[in-house]
Amino acid sequence: MGNLVNLHYLDIRGVKSIERMPFGIDKLTNLRRLSDFIIGEGDGHRMRELKYLSNLKGDIRLSGLENINGQDAREARLYEKEMIDRLVLHWSKKFEKDSGNKEDEEWVLDSLCPPKKLEQLVIENYGGAKFSTWIGDSSFKNMLSLELRNCKNCKSLPSIARLPLLKDLSIGGLDEVHKIGVELFGANQSNAFASLETLHFESMPNWEEWDSCEGDEQASKFPSLLELSIRECPQLLGRLPTFLQSLQKLEIYECRRLVVSISSFLSLCELSIEGCEQLVYEGSSSTEEVTSLKNVS
């Protein structure tokens, strides 16, 4: 591989049998596109080879991150690769919930700070107890999409309300999160999630409370939100926030303790409810109108 010095494009997506990158990958300094960079067990130091691939652009997936330490991650100099616009940070599913050192994993994520021009970020199977502060830093002005999947040890969400262009947010499989509130919105945040259009929660088995901080009347939250989906959150109590005035599509699935009141959602045109505590309409319209709305799909 090291002899292919003029190679511009290397795509190994879907080749599941590959367990590590070939030797000589650091010699491919003309490489523009690299779909995956895989770190095998015992090869953590090879993460540092990324620093030589300064021309990478587009999307890239970093796999096997359970095999590196913070110094390896820092030496990759990910923040310098300004032409990368989509980044997937992937820890193996075999990386058990209680295995490894949570502080070491947090150091790795801290050291994998991407370039400020990044548009899409996915974090999968991360084993730390908390997310890095860089995730919600307002300097990521181009961030459009964020996905947090199966980060089983994280107890709270990152403060991401200040990302000015964020349109899509998907959160799922965070088993240790019990409450979502001010840590997500940020303290004294005047215009939270200004551009967010879609918000998805899924498989949050211990999430009990969504504190929407509605007492802060000066704060504007989710002014552009069009679609909200909450699936398989069986412990979630109470009602949905009432300030979702722009909401057009609402999906609730298997949230047995949640009461859904739709009277506040004046723009709602698509509603799918299955397995929730109660559907409430507190307006002057008849029950038949609620039923017809419920059946829209």
mmCIF file with all atom_site columns, C-alpha atoms in Angstrom, residues 116-239:
data_model
loop_
_atom_site.group_PDB
_atom_site.id
_atom_site.type_symbol
_atom_site.label_atom_id
_atom_site.label_alt_id
_atom_site.label_comp_id
_atom_site.label_asym_id
_atom_site.label_entity_id
_atom_site.label_seq_id
_atom_site.pdbx_PDB_ins_code
_atom_site.Cartn_x
_atom_site.Cartn_y
_atom_site.Cartn_z
_atom_site.occupancy
_atom_site.B_iso_or_equiv
_atom_site.pdbx_formal_charge
_atom_site.auth_seq_id
_atom_site.auth_comp_id
_atom_site.auth_asym_id
_atom_site.auth_atom_id
_atom_site.pdbx_PDB_model_num
ATOM 1   C CA . LYS A 1 116 ? -13.976 23.797 13.317 1.00 0.00 ? 116 LYS A CA 1
ATOM 2   C CA . LYS A 1 117 ? -15.508 23.539 9.834  1.00 0.00 ? 117 LYS A CA 1
ATOM 3   C CA . LEU A 1 118 ? -17.026 20.124 10.571 1.00 0.00 ? 118 LEU A CA 1
ATOM 4   C CA . GLU A 1 119 ? -20.663 19.778 9.470  1.00 0.00 ? 119 GLU A CA 1
ATOM 5   C CA . GLN A 1 120 ? -21.652 16.327 10.750 1.00 0.00 ? 120 GLN A CA 1
ATOM 6   C CA . LEU A 1 121 ? -20.524 14.386 13.823 1.00 0.00 ? 121 LEU A CA 1
ATOM 7   C CA . VAL A 1 122 ? -21.441 10.856 14.974 1.00 0.00 ? 122 VAL A CA 1
ATOM 8   C CA . ILE A 1 123 ? -20.196 9.329  18.250 1.00 0.00 ? 123 ILE A CA 1
ATOM 9   C CA . GLU A 1 124 ? -20.887 5.596  18.724 1.00 0.00 ? 124 GLU A CA 1
ATOM 10  C CA . ASN A 1 125 ? -20.290 3.282  21.725 1.00 0.00 ? 125 ASN A CA 1
ATOM 11  C CA . TYR A 1 126 ? -18.138 5.800  23.569 1.00 0.00 ? 126 TYR A CA 1
ATOM 12  C CA . GLY A 1 127 ? -17.263 4.485  27.053 1.00 0.00 ? 127 GLY A CA 1
ATOM 13  C CA . GLY A 1 128 ? -16.594 7.654  29.056 1.00 0.00 ? 128 GLY A CA 1
ATOM 14  C CA . ALA A 1 129 ? -18.867 8.985  31.808 1.00 0.00 ? 129 ALA A CA 1
ATOM 15  C CA . LYS A 1 130 ? -19.102 12.454 30.277 1.00 0.00 ? 130 LYS A CA 1
ATOM 16  C CA . PHE A 1 131 ? -18.818 14.098 26.890 1.00 0.00 ? 131 PHE A CA 1
ATOM 17  C CA . SER A 1 132 ? -16.070 16.531 25.944 1.00 0.00 ? 132 SER A CA 1
ATOM 18  C CA . THR A 1 133 ? -16.811 20.235 26.176 1.00 0.00 ? 133 THR A CA 1
ATOM 19  C CA . TRP A 1 134 ? -15.654 20.796 22.587 1.00 0.00 ? 134 TRP A CA 1
ATOM 20  C CA . ILE A 1 135 ? -18.800 19.034 21.305 1.00 0.00 ? 135 ILE A CA 1
ATOM 21  C CA . GLY A 1 136 ? -20.986 22.010 22.138 1.00 0.00 ? 136 GLY A CA 1
ATOM 22  C CA . ASP A 1 137 ? -18.472 24.754 21.524 1.00 0.00 ? 137 ASP A CA 1
ATOM 23  C CA . SER A 1 138 ? -20.032 27.609 19.583 1.00 0.00 ? 138 SER A CA 1
ATOM 24  C CA . SER A 1 139 ? -16.893 27.825 17.423 1.00 0.00 ? 139 SER A CA 1
ATOM 25  C CA . PHE A 1 140 ? -18.285 24.866 15.432 1.00 0.00 ? 140 PHE A CA 1
ATOM 26  C CA . LYS A 1 141 ? -20.332 27.306 13.390 1.00 0.00 ? 141 LYS A CA 1
ATOM 27  C CA . ASN A 1 142 ? -20.883 24.904 10.480 1.00 0.00 ? 142 ASN A CA 1
ATOM 28  C CA . MET A 1 143 ? -22.231 21.966 12.505 1.00 0.00 ? 143 MET A CA 1
ATOM 29  C CA . LEU A 1 144 ? -25.491 20.760 10.910 1.00 0.00 ? 144 LEU A CA 1
ATOM 30  C CA . SER A 1 145 ? -25.984 17.270 12.340 1.00 0.00 ? 145 SER A CA 1
ATOM 31  C CA . LEU A 1 146 ? -25.067 15.503 15.588 1.00 0.00 ? 146 LEU A CA 1
ATOM 32  C CA . GLU A 1 147 ? -25.708 11.875 16.568 1.00 0.00 ? 147 GLU A CA 1
ATOM 33  C CA . LEU A 1 148 ? -24.889 10.314 19.956 1.00 0.00 ? 148 LEU A CA 1
ATOM 34  C CA . ARG A 1 149 ? -25.443 6.541  19.927 1.00 0.00 ? 149 ARG A CA 1
ATOM 35  C CA . ASN A 1 150 ? -25.012 3.894  22.628 1.00 0.00 ? 150 ASN A CA 1
ATOM 36  C CA . CYS A 1 151 ? -22.736 5.898  24.902 1.00 0.00 ? 151 CYS A CA 1
ATOM 37  C CA . LYS A 1 152 ? -23.744 3.673  27.799 1.00 0.00 ? 152 LYS A CA 1
ATOM 38  C CA . ASN A 1 153 ? -21.780 5.317  30.624 1.00 0.00 ? 153 ASN A CA 1
ATOM 39  C CA . CYS A 1 154 ? -22.593 8.981  29.981 1.00 0.00 ? 154 CYS A CA 1
ATOM 40  C CA . LYS A 1 155 ? -24.744 10.446 32.747 1.00 0.00 ? 155 LYS A CA 1
ATOM 41  C CA . SER A 1 156 ? -25.655 13.703 31.024 1.00 0.00 ? 156 SER A CA 1
ATOM 42  C CA . LEU A 1 157 ? -25.771 15.288 27.595 1.00 0.00 ? 157 LEU A CA 1
ATOM 43  C CA . PRO A 1 158 ? -23.312 17.885 26.323 1.00 0.00 ? 158 PRO A CA 1
ATOM 44  C CA . SER A 1 159 ? -24.368 21.520 26.255 1.00 0.00 ? 159 SER A CA 1
ATOM 45  C CA . ILE A 1 160 ? -25.032 21.907 22.532 1.00 0.00 ? 160 ILE A CA 1
ATOM 46  C CA . ALA A 1 161 ? -27.721 24.575 22.419 1.00 0.00 ? 161 ALA A CA 1
ATOM 47  C CA . ARG A 1 162 ? -25.255 27.211 21.198 1.00 0.00 ? 162 ARG A CA 1
ATOM 48  C CA . LEU A 1 163 ? -24.440 25.484 17.907 1.00 0.00 ? 163 LEU A CA 1
ATOM 49  C CA . PRO A 1 164 ? -25.935 28.138 15.610 1.00 0.00 ? 164 PRO A CA 1
ATOM 50  C CA . LEU A 1 165 ? -26.660 26.028 12.494 1.00 0.00 ? 165 LEU A CA 1
ATOM 51  C CA . LEU A 1 166 ? -27.464 22.649 14.059 1.00 0.00 ? 166 LEU A CA 1
ATOM 52  C CA . LYS A 1 167 ? -30.504 21.236 12.220 1.00 0.00 ? 167 LYS A CA 1
ATOM 53  C CA . ASP A 1 168 ? -30.609 17.545 13.159 1.00 0.00 ? 168 ASP A CA 1
ATOM 54  C CA . LEU A 1 169 ? -30.010 16.034 16.609 1.00 0.00 ? 169 LEU A CA 1
ATOM 55  C CA . SER A 1 170 ? -30.341 12.298 17.336 1.00 0.00 ? 170 SER A CA 1
ATOM 56  C CA . ILE A 1 171 ? -29.731 10.786 20.785 1.00 0.00 ? 171 ILE A CA 1
ATOM 57  C CA . GLY A 1 172 ? -30.128 7.092  21.572 1.00 0.00 ? 172 GLY A CA 1
ATOM 58  C CA . GLY A 1 173 ? -28.929 4.317  23.838 1.00 0.00 ? 173 GLY A CA 1
ATOM 59  C CA . LEU A 1 174 ? -27.670 6.528  26.686 1.00 0.00 ? 174 LEU A CA 1
ATOM 60  C CA . ASP A 1 175 ? -28.592 4.184  29.530 1.00 0.00 ? 175 ASP A CA 1
ATOM 61  C CA . GLU A 1 176 ? -27.292 6.321  32.411 1.00 0.00 ? 176 GLU A CA 1
ATOM 62  C CA . VAL A 1 177 ? -29.145 9.537  31.579 1.00 0.00 ? 177 VAL A CA 1
ATOM 63  C CA . HIS A 1 178 ? -31.978 10.137 34.064 1.00 0.00 ? 178 HIS A CA 1
ATOM 64  C CA . LYS A 1 179 ? -32.664 13.811 33.481 1.00 0.00 ? 179 LYS A CA 1
ATOM 65  C CA . ILE A 1 180 ? -32.323 16.187 30.546 1.00 0.00 ? 180 ILE A CA 1
ATOM 66  C CA . GLY A 1 181 ? -32.353 19.859 31.397 1.00 0.00 ? 181 GLY A CA 1
ATOM 67  C CA . VAL A 1 182 ? -30.081 22.818 31.904 1.00 0.00 ? 182 VAL A CA 1
ATOM 68  C CA . GLU A 1 183 ? -26.947 20.853 30.985 1.00 0.00 ? 183 GLU A CA 1
ATOM 69  C CA . LEU A 1 184 ? -28.360 20.486 27.462 1.00 0.00 ? 184 LEU A CA 1
ATOM 70  C CA . PHE A 1 185 ? -29.649 24.030 27.038 1.00 0.00 ? 185 PHE A CA 1
ATOM 71  C CA . GLY A 1 186 ? -26.809 25.768 28.833 1.00 0.00 ? 186 GLY A CA 1
ATOM 72  C CA . ALA A 1 187 ? -27.181 28.282 31.640 1.00 0.00 ? 187 ALA A CA 1
ATOM 73  C CA . ASN A 1 188 ? -28.721 31.615 30.648 1.00 0.00 ? 188 ASN A CA 1
ATOM 74  C CA . GLN A 1 189 ? -28.915 30.569 27.001 1.00 0.00 ? 189 GLN A CA 1
ATOM 75  C CA . SER A 1 190 ? -31.088 33.186 25.298 1.00 0.00 ? 190 SER A CA 1
ATOM 76  C CA . ASN A 1 191 ? -31.696 31.407 21.973 1.00 0.00 ? 191 ASN A CA 1
ATOM 77  C CA . ALA A 1 192 ? -31.335 27.639 22.442 1.00 0.00 ? 192 ALA A CA 1
ATOM 78  C CA . PHE A 1 193 ? -31.225 25.440 19.339 1.00 0.00 ? 193 PHE A CA 1
ATOM 79  C CA . ALA A 1 194 ? -32.012 28.357 17.060 1.00 0.00 ? 194 ALA A CA 1
ATOM 80  C CA . SER A 1 195 ? -31.853 26.306 13.831 1.00 0.00 ? 195 SER A CA 1
ATOM 81  C CA . LEU A 1 196 ? -32.813 22.813 15.021 1.00 0.00 ? 196 LEU A CA 1
ATOM 82  C CA . GLU A 1 197 ? -35.476 21.204 12.802 1.00 0.00 ? 197 GLU A CA 1
ATOM 83  C CA . THR A 1 198 ? -35.474 17.516 13.816 1.00 0.00 ? 198 THR A CA 1
ATOM 84  C CA . LEU A 1 199 ? -34.963 16.037 17.301 1.00 0.00 ? 199 LEU A CA 1
ATOM 85  C CA . HIS A 1 200 ? -34.953 12.276 17.901 1.00 0.00 ? 200 HIS A CA 1
ATOM 86  C CA . PHE A 1 201 ? -34.668 10.385 21.210 1.00 0.00 ? 201 PHE A CA 1
ATOM 87  C CA . GLU A 1 202 ? -34.573 6.584  21.207 1.00 0.00 ? 202 GLU A CA 1
ATOM 88  C CA . SER A 1 203 ? -33.861 3.718  23.630 1.00 0.00 ? 203 SER A CA 1
ATOM 89  C CA . MET A 1 204 ? -33.313 5.774  26.768 1.00 0.00 ? 204 MET A CA 1
ATOM 90  C CA . PRO A 1 205 ? -34.387 3.194  29.388 1.00 0.00 ? 205 PRO A CA 1
ATOM 91  C CA . ASN A 1 206 ? -33.754 5.322  32.495 1.00 0.00 ? 206 ASN A CA 1
ATOM 92  C CA . TRP A 1 207 ? -34.688 8.794  31.254 1.00 0.00 ? 207 TRP A CA 1
ATOM 93  C CA . GLU A 1 208 ? -37.304 10.062 33.707 1.00 0.00 ? 208 GLU A CA 1
ATOM 94  C CA . GLU A 1 209 ? -37.484 13.838 33.394 1.00 0.00 ? 209 GLU A CA 1
ATOM 95  C CA . TRP A 1 210 ? -37.284 16.414 30.635 1.00 0.00 ? 210 TRP A CA 1
ATOM 96  C CA . ASP A 1 211 ? -36.791 19.703 32.434 1.00 0.00 ? 211 ASP A CA 1
ATOM 97  C CA . SER A 1 212 ? -37.445 22.215 29.685 1.00 0.00 ? 212 SER A CA 1
ATOM 98  C CA . CYS A 1 213 ? -36.492 25.171 31.921 1.00 0.00 ? 213 CYS A CA 1
ATOM 99  C CA . GLU A 1 214 ? -39.776 26.839 31.007 1.00 0.00 ? 214 GLU A CA 1
ATOM 100 C CA . GLY A 1 215 ? -39.505 29.179 33.984 1.00 0.00 ? 215 GLY A CA 1
ATOM 101 C CA . ASP A 1 216 ? -36.972 31.225 32.021 1.00 0.00 ? 216 ASP A CA 1
ATOM 102 C CA . GLU A 1 217 ? -39.467 33.300 30.050 1.00 0.00 ? 217 GLU A CA 1
ATOM 103 C CA . GLN A 1 218 ? -36.765 35.316 28.288 1.00 0.00 ? 218 GLN A CA 1
ATOM 104 C CA . ALA A 1 219 ? -35.163 32.236 26.770 1.00 0.00 ? 219 ALA A CA 1
ATOM 105 C CA . SER A 1 220 ? -36.274 31.090 23.333 1.00 0.00 ? 220 SER A CA 1
ATOM 106 C CA . LYS A 1 221 ? -35.971 27.320 22.779 1.00 0.00 ? 221 LYS A CA 1
ATOM 107 C CA . PHE A 1 222 ? -36.445 25.250 19.636 1.00 0.00 ? 222 PHE A CA 1
ATOM 108 C CA . PRO A 1 223 ? -37.982 28.106 17.599 1.00 0.00 ? 223 PRO A CA 1
ATOM 109 C CA . SER A 1 224 ? -37.497 26.178 14.321 1.00 0.00 ? 224 SER A CA 1
ATOM 110 C CA . LEU A 1 225 ? -38.278 22.617 15.443 1.00 0.00 ? 225 LEU A CA 1
ATOM 111 C CA . LEU A 1 226 ? -40.470 20.791 12.899 1.00 0.00 ? 226 LEU A CA 1
ATOM 112 C CA . GLU A 1 227 ? -40.149 17.136 13.918 1.00 0.00 ? 227 GLU A CA 1
ATOM 113 C CA . LEU A 1 228 ? -39.921 15.467 17.349 1.00 0.00 ? 228 LEU A CA 1
ATOM 114 C CA . SER A 1 229 ? -39.613 11.711 17.861 1.00 0.00 ? 229 SER A CA 1
ATOM 115 C CA . ILE A 1 230 ? -39.407 9.943  21.229 1.00 0.00 ? 230 ILE A CA 1
ATOM 116 C CA . ARG A 1 231 ? -39.194 6.152  21.030 1.00 0.00 ? 231 ARG A CA 1
ATOM 117 C CA . GLU A 1 232 ? -38.724 3.508  23.726 1.00 0.00 ? 232 GLU A CA 1
ATOM 118 C CA . CYS A 1 233 ? -38.255 5.773  26.730 1.00 0.00 ? 233 CYS A CA 1
ATOM 119 C CA . PRO A 1 234 ? -40.426 3.819  29.215 1.00 0.00 ? 234 PRO A CA 1
ATOM 120 C CA . GLN A 1 235 ? -39.591 5.845  32.349 1.00 0.00 ? 235 GLN A CA 1
ATOM 121 C CA . LEU A 1 236 ? -40.206 9.331  30.941 1.00 0.00 ? 236 LEU A CA 1
ATOM 122 C CA . LEU A 1 237 ? -42.778 11.127 33.103 1.00 0.00 ? 237 LEU A CA 1
ATOM 123 C CA . GLY A 1 238 ? -44.887 14.260 32.773 1.00 0.00 ? 238 GLY A CA 1
ATOM 124 C CA . ARG A 1 239 ? -45.747 16.177 29.638 1.00 0.00 ? 239 ARG A CA 1
#
